[in-house]
Coordinates of C-alpha atoms in Angstrom, one line a residue:
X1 CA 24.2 -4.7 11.7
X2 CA 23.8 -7.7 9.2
X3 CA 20.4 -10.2 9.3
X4 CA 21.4 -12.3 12.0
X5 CA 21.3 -9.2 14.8
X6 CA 18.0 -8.9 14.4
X7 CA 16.5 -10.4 17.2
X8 CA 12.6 -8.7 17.1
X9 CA 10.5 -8.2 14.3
X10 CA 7.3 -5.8 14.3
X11 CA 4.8 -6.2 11.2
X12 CA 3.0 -2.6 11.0
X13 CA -0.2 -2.1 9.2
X14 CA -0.7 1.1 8.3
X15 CA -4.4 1.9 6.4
X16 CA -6.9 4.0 5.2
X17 CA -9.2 3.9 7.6
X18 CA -7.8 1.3 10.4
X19 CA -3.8 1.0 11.5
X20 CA -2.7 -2.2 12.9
X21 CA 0.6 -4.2 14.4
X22 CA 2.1 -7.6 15.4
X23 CA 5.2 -8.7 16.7
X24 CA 7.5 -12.2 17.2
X25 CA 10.3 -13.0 18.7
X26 CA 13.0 -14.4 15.6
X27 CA 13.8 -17.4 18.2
X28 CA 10.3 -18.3 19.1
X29 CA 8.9 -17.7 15.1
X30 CA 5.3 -16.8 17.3
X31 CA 3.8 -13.7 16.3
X32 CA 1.8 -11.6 18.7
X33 CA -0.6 -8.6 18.0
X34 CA -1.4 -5.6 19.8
X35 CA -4.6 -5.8 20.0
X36 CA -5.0 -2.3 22.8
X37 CA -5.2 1.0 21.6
X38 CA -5.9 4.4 23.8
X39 CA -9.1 5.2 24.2
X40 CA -10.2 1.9 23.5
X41 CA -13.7 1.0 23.2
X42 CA -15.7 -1.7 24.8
X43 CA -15.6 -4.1 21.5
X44 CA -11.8 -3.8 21.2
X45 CA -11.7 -3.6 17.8
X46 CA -8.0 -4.7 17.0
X47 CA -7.1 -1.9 15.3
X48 CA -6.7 1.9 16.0
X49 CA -8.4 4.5 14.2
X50 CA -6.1 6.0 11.2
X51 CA -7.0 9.6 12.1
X52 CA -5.8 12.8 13.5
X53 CA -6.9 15.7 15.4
X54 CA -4.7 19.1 15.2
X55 CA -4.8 22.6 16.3
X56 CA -6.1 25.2 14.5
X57 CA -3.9 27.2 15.4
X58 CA -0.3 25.9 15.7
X59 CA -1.1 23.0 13.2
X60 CA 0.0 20.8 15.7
X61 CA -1.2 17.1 16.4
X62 CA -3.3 16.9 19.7
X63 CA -4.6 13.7 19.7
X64 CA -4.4 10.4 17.1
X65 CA -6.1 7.4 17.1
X66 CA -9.5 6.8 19.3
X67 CA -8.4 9.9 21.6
X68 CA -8.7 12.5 18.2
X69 CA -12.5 10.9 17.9
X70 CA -13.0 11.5 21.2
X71 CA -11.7 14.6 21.7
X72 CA -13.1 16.1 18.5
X73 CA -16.6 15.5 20.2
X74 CA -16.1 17.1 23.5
X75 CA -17.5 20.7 23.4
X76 CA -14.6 23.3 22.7
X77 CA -14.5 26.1 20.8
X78 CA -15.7 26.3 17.1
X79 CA -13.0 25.3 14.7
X80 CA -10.5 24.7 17.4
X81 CA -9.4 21.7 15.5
X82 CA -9.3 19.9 12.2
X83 CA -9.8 16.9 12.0
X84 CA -7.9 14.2 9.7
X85 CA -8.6 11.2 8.2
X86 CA -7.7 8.9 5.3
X87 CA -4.5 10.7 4.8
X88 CA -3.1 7.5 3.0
X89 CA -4.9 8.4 0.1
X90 CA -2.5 11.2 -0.7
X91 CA 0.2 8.6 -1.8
X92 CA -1.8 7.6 -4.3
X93 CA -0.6 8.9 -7.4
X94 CA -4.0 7.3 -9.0
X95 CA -5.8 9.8 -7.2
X96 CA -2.9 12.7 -7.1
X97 CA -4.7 16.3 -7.5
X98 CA -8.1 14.4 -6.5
X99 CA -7.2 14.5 -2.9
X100 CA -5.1 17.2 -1.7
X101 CA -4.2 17.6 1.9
X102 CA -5.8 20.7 3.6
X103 CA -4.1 23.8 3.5
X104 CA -0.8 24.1 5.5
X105 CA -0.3 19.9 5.6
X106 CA 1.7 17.9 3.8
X107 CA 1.1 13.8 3.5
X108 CA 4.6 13.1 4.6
X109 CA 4.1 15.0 7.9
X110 CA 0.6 13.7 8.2
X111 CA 1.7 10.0 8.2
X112 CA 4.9 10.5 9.9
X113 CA 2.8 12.2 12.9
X114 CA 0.7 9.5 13.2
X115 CA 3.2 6.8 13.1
X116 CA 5.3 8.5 14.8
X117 CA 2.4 8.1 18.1
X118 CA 1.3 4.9 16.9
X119 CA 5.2 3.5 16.8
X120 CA 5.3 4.5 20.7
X121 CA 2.6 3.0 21.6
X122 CA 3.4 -0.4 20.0
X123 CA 7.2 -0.2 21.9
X124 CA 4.9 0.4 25.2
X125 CA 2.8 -3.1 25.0
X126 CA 5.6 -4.8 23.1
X127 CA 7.7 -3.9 26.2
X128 CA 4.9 -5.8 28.6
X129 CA 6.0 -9.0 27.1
X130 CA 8.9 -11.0 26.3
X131 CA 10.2 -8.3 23.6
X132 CA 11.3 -6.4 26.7
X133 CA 14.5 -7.9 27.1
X134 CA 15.6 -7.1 23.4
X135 CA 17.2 -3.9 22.8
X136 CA 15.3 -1.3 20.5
X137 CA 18.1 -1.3 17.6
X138 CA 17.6 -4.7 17.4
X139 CA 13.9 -4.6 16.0
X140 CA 13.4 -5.1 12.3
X141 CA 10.4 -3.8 10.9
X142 CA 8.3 -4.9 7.8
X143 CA 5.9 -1.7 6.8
X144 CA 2.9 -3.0 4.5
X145 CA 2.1 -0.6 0.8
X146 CA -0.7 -1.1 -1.5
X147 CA 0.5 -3.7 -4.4
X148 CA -1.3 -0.5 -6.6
X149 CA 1.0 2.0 -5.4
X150 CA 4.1 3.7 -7.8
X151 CA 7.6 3.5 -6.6
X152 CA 7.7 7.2 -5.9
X153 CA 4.8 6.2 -2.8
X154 CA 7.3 3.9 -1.5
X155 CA 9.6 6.0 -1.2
X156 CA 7.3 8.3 0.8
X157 CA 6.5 5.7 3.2
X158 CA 10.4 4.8 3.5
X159 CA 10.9 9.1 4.6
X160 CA 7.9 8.8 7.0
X161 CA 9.3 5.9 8.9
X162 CA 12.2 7.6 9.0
X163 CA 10.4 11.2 10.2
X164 CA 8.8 9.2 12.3
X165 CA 11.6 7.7 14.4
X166 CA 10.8 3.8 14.0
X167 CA 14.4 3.9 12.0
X168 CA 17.2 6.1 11.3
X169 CA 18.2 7.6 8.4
X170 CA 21.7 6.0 8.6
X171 CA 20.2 2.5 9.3
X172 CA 21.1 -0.5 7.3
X173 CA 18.5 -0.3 4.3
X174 CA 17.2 -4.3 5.2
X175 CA 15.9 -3.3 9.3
X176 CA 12.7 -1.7 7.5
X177 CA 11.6 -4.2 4.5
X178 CA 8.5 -2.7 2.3
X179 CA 6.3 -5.5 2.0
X180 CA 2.8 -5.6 -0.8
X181 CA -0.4 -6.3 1.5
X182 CA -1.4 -8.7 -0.8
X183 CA 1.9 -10.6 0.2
X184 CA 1.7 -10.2 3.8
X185 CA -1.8 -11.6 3.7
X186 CA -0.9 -14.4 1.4
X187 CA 2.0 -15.2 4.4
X188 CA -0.7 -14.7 7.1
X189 CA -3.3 -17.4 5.2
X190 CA -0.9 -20.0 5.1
X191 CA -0.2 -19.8 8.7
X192 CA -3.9 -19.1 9.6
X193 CA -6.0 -21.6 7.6
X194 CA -5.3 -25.4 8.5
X195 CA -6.9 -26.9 5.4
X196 CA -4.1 -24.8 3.2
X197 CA -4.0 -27.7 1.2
X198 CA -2.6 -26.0 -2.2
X199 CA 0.6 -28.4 -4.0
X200 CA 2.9 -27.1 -6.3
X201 CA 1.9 -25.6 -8.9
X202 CA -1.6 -24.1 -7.7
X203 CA -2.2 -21.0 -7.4
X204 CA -4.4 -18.6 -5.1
X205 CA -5.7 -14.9 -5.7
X206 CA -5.3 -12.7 -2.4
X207 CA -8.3 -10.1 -2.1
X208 CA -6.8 -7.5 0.3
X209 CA -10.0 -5.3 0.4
X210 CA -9.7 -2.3 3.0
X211 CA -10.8 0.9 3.8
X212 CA -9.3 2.8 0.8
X213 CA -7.9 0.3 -1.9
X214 CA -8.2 -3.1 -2.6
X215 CA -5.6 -5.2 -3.9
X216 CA -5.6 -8.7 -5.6
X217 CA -2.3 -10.8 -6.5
X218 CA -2.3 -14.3 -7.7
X219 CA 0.4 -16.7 -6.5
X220 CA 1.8 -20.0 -7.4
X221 CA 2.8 -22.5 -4.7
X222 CA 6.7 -23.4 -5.0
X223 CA 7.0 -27.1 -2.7
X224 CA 10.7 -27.0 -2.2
X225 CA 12.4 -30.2 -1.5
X226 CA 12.0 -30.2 2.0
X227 CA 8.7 -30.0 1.8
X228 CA 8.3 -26.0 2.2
X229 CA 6.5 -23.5 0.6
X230 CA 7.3 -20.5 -1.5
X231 CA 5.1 -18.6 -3.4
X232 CA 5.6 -17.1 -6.7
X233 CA 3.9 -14.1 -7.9
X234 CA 2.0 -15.6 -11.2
X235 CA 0.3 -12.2 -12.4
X236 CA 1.3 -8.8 -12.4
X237 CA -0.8 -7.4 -9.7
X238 CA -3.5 -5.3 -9.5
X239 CA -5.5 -2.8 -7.6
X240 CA -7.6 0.3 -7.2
X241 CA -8.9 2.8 -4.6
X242 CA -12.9 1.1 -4.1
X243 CA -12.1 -0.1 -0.9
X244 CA -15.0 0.6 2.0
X245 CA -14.5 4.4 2.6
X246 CA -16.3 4.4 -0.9
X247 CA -19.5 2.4 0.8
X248 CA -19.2 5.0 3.6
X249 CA -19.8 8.0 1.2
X250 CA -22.6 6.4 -0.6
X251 CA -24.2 5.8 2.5
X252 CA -23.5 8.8 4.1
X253 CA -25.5 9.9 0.7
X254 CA -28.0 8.0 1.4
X255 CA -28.4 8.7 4.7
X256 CA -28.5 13.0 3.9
X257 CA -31.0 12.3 1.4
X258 CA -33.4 10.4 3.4
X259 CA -33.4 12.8 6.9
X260 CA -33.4 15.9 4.7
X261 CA -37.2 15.2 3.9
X262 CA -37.9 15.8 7.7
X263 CA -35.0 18.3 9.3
X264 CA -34.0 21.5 7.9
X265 CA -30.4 20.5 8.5
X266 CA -28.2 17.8 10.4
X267 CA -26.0 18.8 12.8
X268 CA -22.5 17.1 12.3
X269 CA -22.2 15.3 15.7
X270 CA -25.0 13.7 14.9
X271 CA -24.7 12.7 11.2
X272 CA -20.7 10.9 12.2
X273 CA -22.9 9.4 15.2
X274 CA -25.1 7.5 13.0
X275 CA -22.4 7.0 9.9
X276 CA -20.2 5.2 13.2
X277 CA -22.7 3.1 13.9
X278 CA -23.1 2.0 9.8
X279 CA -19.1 1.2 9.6
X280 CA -18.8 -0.5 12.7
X281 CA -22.0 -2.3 13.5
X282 CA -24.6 -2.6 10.5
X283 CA -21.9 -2.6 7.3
X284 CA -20.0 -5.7 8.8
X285 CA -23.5 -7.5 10.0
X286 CA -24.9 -6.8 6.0
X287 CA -25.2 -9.7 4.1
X288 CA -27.5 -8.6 1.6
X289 CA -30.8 -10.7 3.0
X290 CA -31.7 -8.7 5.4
X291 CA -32.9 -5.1 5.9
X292 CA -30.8 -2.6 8.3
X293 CA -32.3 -0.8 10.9
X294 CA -30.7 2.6 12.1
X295 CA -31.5 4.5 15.7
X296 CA -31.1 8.0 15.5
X297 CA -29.6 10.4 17.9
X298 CA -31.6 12.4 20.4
X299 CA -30.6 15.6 18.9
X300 CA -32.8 15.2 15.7
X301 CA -36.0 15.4 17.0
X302 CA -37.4 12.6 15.6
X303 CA -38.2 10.4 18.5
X304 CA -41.7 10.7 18.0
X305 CA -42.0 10.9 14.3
X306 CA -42.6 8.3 11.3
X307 CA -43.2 8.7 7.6
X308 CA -43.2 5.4 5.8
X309 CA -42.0 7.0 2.2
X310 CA -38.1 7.3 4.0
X311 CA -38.3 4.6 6.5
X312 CA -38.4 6.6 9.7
X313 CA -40.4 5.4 12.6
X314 CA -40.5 6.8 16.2
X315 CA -36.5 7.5 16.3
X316 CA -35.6 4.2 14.1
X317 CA -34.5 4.7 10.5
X318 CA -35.2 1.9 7.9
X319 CA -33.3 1.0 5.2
X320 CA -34.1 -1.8 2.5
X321 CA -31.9 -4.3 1.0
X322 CA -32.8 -3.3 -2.6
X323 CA -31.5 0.3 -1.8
X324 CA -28.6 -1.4 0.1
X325 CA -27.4 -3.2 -2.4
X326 CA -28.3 -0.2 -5.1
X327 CA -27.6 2.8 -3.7
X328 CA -24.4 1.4 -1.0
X329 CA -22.7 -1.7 -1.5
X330 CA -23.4 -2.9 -4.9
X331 CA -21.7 -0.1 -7.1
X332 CA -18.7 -0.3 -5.2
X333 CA -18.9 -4.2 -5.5
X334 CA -18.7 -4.3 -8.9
X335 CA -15.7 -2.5 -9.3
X336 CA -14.3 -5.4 -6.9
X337 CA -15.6 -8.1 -9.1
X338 CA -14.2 -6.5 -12.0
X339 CA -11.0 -6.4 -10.6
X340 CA -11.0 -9.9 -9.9
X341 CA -12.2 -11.4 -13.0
X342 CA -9.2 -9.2 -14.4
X343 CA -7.1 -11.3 -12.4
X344 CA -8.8 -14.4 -12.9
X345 CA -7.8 -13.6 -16.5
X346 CA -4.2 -14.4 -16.4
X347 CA -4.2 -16.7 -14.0
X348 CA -3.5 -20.4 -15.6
X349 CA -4.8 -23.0 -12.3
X350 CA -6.8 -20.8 -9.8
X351 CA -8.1 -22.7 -6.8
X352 CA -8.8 -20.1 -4.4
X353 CA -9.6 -16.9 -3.4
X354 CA -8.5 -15.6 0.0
X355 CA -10.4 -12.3 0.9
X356 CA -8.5 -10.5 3.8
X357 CA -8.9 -7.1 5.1
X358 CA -11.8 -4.8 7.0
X359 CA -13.4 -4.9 4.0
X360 CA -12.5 -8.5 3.0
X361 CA -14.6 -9.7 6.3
X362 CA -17.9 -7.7 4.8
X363 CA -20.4 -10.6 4.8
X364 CA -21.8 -9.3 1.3
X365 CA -18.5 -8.8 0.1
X366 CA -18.0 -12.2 0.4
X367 CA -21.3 -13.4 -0.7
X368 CA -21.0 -11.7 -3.9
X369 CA -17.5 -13.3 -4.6
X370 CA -18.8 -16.5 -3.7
X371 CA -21.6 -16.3 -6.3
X372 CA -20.0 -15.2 -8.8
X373 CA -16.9 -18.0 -9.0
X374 CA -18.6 -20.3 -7.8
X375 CA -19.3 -21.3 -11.2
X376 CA -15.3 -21.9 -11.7
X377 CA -15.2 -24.5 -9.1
X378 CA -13.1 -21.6 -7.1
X379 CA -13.2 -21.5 -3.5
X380 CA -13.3 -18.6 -1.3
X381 CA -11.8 -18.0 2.3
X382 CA -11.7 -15.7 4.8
X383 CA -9.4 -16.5 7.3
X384 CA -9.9 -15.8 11.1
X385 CA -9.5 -12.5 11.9
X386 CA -9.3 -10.9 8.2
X387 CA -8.2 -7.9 9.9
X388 CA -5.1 -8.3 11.4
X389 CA -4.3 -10.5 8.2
X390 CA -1.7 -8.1 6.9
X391 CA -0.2 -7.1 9.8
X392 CA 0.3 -10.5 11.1
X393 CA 1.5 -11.6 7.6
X394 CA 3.8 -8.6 7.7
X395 CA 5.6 -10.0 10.9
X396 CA 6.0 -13.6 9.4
X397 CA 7.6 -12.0 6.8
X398 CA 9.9 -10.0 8.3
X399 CA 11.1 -13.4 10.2
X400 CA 11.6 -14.9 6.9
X401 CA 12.3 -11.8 4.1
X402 CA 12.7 -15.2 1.3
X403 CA 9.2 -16.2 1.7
X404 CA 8.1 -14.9 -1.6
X405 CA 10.6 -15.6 -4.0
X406 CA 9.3 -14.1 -7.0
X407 CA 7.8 -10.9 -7.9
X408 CA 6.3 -9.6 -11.4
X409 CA 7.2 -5.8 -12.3
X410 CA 3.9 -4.1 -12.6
X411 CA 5.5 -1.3 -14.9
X412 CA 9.0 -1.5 -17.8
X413 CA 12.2 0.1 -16.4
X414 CA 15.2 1.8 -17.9
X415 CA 17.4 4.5 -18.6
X416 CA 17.6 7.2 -21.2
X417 CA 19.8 6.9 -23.6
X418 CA 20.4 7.5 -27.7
X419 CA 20.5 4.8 -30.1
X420 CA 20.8 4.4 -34.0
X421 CA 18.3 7.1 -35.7
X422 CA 16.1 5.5 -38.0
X423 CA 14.8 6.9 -40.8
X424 CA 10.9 7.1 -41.1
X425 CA 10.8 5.9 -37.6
X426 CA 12.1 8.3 -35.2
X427 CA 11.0 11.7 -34.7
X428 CA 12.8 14.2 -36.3
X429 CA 13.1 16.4 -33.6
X430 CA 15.0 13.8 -31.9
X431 CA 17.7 13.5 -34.1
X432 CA 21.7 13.8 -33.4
X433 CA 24.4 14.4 -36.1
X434 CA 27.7 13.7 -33.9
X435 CA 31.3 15.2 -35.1
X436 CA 32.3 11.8 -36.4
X437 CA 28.8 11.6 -39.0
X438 CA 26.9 9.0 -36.9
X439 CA 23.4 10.1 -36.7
X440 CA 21.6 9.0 -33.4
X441 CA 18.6 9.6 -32.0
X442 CA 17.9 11.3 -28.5
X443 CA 15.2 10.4 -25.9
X444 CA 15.6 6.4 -26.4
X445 CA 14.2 4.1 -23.4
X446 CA 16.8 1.1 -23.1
X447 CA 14.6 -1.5 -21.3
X448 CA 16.1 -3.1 -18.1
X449 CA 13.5 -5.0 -16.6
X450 CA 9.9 -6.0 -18.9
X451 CA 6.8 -5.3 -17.2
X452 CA 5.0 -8.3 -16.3
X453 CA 7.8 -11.0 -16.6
X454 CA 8.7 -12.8 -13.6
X455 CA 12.0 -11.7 -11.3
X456 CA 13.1 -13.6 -8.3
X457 CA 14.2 -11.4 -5.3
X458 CA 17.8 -11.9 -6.0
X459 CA 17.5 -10.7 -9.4
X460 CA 20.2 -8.4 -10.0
X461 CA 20.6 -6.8 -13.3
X462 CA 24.4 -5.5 -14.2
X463 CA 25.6 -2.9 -16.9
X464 CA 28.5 -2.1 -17.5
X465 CA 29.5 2.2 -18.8
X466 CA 32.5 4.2 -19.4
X467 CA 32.9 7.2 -17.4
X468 CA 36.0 9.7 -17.0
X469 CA 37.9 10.7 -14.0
X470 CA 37.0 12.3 -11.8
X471 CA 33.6 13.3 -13.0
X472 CA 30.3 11.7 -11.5
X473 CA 28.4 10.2 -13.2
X474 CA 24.4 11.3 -13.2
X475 CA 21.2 9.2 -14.9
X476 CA 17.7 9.5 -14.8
X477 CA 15.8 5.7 -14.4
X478 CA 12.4 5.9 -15.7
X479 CA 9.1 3.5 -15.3
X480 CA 6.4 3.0 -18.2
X481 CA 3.2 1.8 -17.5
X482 CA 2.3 1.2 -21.4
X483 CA 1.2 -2.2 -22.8
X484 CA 3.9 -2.2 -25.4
X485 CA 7.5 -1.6 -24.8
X486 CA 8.5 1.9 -25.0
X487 CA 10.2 3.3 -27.6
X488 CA 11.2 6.7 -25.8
X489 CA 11.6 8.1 -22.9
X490 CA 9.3 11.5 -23.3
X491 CA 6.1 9.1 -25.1
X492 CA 2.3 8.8 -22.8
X493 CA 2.9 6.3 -20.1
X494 CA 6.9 6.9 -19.4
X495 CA 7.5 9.2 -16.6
X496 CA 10.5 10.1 -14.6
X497 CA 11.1 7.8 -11.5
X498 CA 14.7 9.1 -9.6
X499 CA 17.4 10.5 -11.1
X500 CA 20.8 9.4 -9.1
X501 CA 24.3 10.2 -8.8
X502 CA 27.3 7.9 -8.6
X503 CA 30.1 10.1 -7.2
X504 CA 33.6 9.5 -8.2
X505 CA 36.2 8.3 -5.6
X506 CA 39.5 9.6 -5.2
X507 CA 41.7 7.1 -7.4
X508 CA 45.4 8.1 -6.4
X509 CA 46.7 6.2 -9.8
X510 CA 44.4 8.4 -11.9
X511 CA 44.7 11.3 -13.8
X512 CA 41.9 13.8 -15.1
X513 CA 40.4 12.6 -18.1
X514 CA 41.4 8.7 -17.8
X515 CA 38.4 6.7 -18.8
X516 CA 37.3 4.5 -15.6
X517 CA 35.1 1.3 -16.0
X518 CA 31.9 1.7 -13.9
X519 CA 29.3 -1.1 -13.3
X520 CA 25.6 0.1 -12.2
X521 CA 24.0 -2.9 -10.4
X522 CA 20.0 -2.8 -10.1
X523 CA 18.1 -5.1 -7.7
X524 CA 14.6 -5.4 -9.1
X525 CA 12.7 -8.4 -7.5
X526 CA 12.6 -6.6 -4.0
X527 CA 9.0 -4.0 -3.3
X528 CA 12.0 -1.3 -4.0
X529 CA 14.3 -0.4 -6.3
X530 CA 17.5 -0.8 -5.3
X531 CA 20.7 0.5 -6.8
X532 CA 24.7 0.0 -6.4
X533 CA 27.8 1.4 -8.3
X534 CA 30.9 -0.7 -8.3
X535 CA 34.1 1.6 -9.4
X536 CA 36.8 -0.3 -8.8
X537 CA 36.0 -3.3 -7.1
X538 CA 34.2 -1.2 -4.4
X539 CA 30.7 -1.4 -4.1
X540 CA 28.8 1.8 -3.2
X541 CA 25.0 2.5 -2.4
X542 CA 23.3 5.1 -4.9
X543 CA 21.1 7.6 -3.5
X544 CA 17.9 7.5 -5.4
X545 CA 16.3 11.1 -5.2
X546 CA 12.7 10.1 -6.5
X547 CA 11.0 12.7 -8.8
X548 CA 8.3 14.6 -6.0
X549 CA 7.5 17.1 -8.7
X550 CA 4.3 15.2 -9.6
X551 CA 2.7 15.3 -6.1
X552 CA 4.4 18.5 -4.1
X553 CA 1.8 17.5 -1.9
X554 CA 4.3 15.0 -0.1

């Protein structure tokens, strides 16, 4: 199936804490979004519920989504189920050994369960509308990542996709394209905002700030000649895991410390009653001038109680803005606004901050960035419907995979190879006298691609090797995250990323032992890695089998 078969394209959102999806029609270049889930509440929140409920017993999942929140609340049998959430988190190699699954789970089957329910639902509403007269195998799919996250995590979400059943293992590698948030935002805001009035040369940041990470690229506007956009990544891009879970546990903190002055315990209906009610009606509504006022459930007893020193008053739990802002939002806040005067930092002609996500919609959130750049002359956005940003943006993208046509390598690339030893310089322990007297050393880290300099999505980097028939040939491609090139493969920083294989083909004019010219092309400007062997003329696609050793968790 080449490009032009593709006749539906479905942007999918998967997050931390919230899952979302859109879809367009390639003719119509209109993106839709699915905006019901099961189980739905009243306020039809666009999004469904990234969480899981499974059987204790058979570890099977029983109910996803608003249904697994539901369900885990109806009154069953102690310990019947386990319930899941934030399961993303476990691809982040940031946080690998911080958060392991539970026993008996594995990320990849967590994810892949869930997407695998989510994905049918999506083909249900999608088939209420005009993507019903479109065969399935011609839907393309455009699946978001963190901008943070290591190619290995890409990988993952590639395998769970394909667990999952929204593609097939033996699909052409373009129907799912890997997309950063940050990009598919940056797609979104340009659609979405009708004052986008940035020329060539400008450049915004994209604040992608969600339940688990947050995310921050800057681009450059391209103007083509036709008066188009592109955008160019201008700054390698940056991220970490302080998105608004990380508000939810301080609260949820705060919240224990306050009601343990007047109950012996908390029962733990009641305490993800109240926490409920934080994320999805006071958090959003906080914006830092105003204090927060909290009912509490029946079952605390506390209807008829007050003591001023924690707030509480007949059933209704105060909370102040100083401890808000000191105790909730503002420590997680300032790892945001670090982040982002990082990013300011290498940015050359910032005029504008987009802030996108659940998070990016906190009013506070906002606030604070507001303040704080204000002082730069920098504006700052949020777009209608922060939420479905991403997923939206995701959908665009898919209708038009060239939209960003440059990309900056957050980490170097290369192979392992030797190279001249140098006295004084190279470990001794990595030295290699060869028959013929040349002394080499072992362990060297041959640079393809330089962290942090620009690549355009064609970029395509060729070398050419000598192998002999009819051996295959085997490498190991590694990624270092260190400031300064590396010098060798086994130094801090470097670490394994795939090794792959180029099998020999069975060349009827060669003989065992003949030397055959082999070129290894690798695409690098893409979200993955891509990589082809040409023997011969004929191109052939090299299965990457990405180092899981690190994180058997997956």
């Amino acid at each position: 199936m080449s490009a032009s078969d593709y006749r539906v394209v479905v942007g999918i959102d998967f997050g931390t804490t919230y899952s979302g999806a859109a879809y367009g029609i390639l003719s119509s270049q209109e993106v839709a979004d699915i905006g019901s889930w099961p189980k739905q509440a009243a306020n039809r929140y666009p999004k469904a519920p990234t969480v899981s409920l499974y059987s204790t017993d058979t570890r099977k999942l029983v109910a996803w989504g608003n249904a697994a929140h539901q369900r885990r609340a109806q009154p069953v049998g102690k310990g019947a189920h386990i319930f899941l959430k934030q399961y993303k988190l476990y691809l982040d190699d940031s946080l690998d050994g911080v958060l392991p699954p539970p026993e008996g789970f594995k990320a990849l089957n967590l994810i892949s369960d869930y997407l695998r329910e989510f994905h049918k639902h999506v083909l249900s509403e999608m088939k209420r509308g005009f993507a019903q007269q479109f065969d399935e195998r011609t839907y393309r799919y455009c699946l978001t990542v963190p901008a943070m996250w290591s190619d290995k995590a890409k990988q993952a979400m590639r395998e769970t996709a394909i667990l999952a059943g929204i593609i097939r293992a033996d699909d052409p590698h373009d129907r799912l394209i890997l997309i950063s948030e940050p990009e598919a935002a940056a797609i979104y805001c340009e659609k979405a905002i009708e004052n986008f009035d940035l020329n060539d040369g400008d450049e915004f940041m994209i604040c992608d700030a969600g339940g688990g990470t947050v995310d921050l690229i800057v681009f450059s506007v391209k103007m083509g000649s036709d008066g188009t956009r592109r955008f160019k990544e201008s700054t390698k891009g940056i991220g970490k895991s302080c998105g608004s879970v990380f508000v939810d546990k301080r609260m949820r903190k705060l919240l224990r410390s306050k009601l343990r002055r007047v109950v012996e315990s908390i029962p733990p209906a009641a305490l993800e009653t109240m926490m409920e009610t934080f994320t999805e009606t006071l958090k959003p509504a906080f914006d830092g001038t105003d204090d927060l006022y909290l009912t509490l459930p029946m079952s605390l007893g506390l209807t008829e109680q007050s003591d001023p020193t924690i707030g509480l008053d007949e059933g209704s739990l105060r909370f102040t803005v100083q401890e808000l802002k000191e105790r909730v939002f503002e420590p997680v806040v300032q790892e945001v606004l670090a982040l982002l005067y990082t990013q300011k930092q290498q940015a050359h002609n910032l005029k504008a901050i987009f802030t996108v996500g659940g998070f990016g919609a906190s009013q506070y959130l906002q606030r604070r960035i507001a303040e704080e750049f204000k002082k730069f002359n920098i504006r700052v956005i949020a777009p209608f419907r922060a939420e479905l940003a991403v997923a939206r943006g995701a959908a665009y993208l898919a209708m038009n995979p060239n939209k960003v046509a440059t990309r900056v390598p957050r980490y170097w690339y290369g192979i392992d190879i030797t190279n001249t030893f140098v006295e004084g310089v190279d470990p001794e322990a990595y030295k290699i006298v060869r028959q013929d007297g040349t002394v080499r050393c072992d362990n060297r880290f041959s640079v393809f691609v330089r962290r942090g300099e620009p690549l355009d999505i064609d970029s395509c980097i060729t070398q050419k090797y000598t192998t002999y028939y009819p051996c295959p040939t085997a490498c190991t491609f590694y990624a270092a995250s260190t400031d300064e090139e590396p010098r060798y493969t086994l130094q801090p920083g470097v670490h394994r990323v795939f090794d792959f294989e180029i099998p020999m083909p069975e060349l009827p004019d060669a003989i065992q032992g003949d030397r055959i010219d082999l070129i290894i092309k690798m695409y690098f400007g893409e979200v993955e890695l891509r990589v082809e062997a040409v023997i011969r003329g004929l191109t052939y696609r090299v299965v990457c089998n990405f180092d899981m050793t690190n994180g058997s968790h997956f």
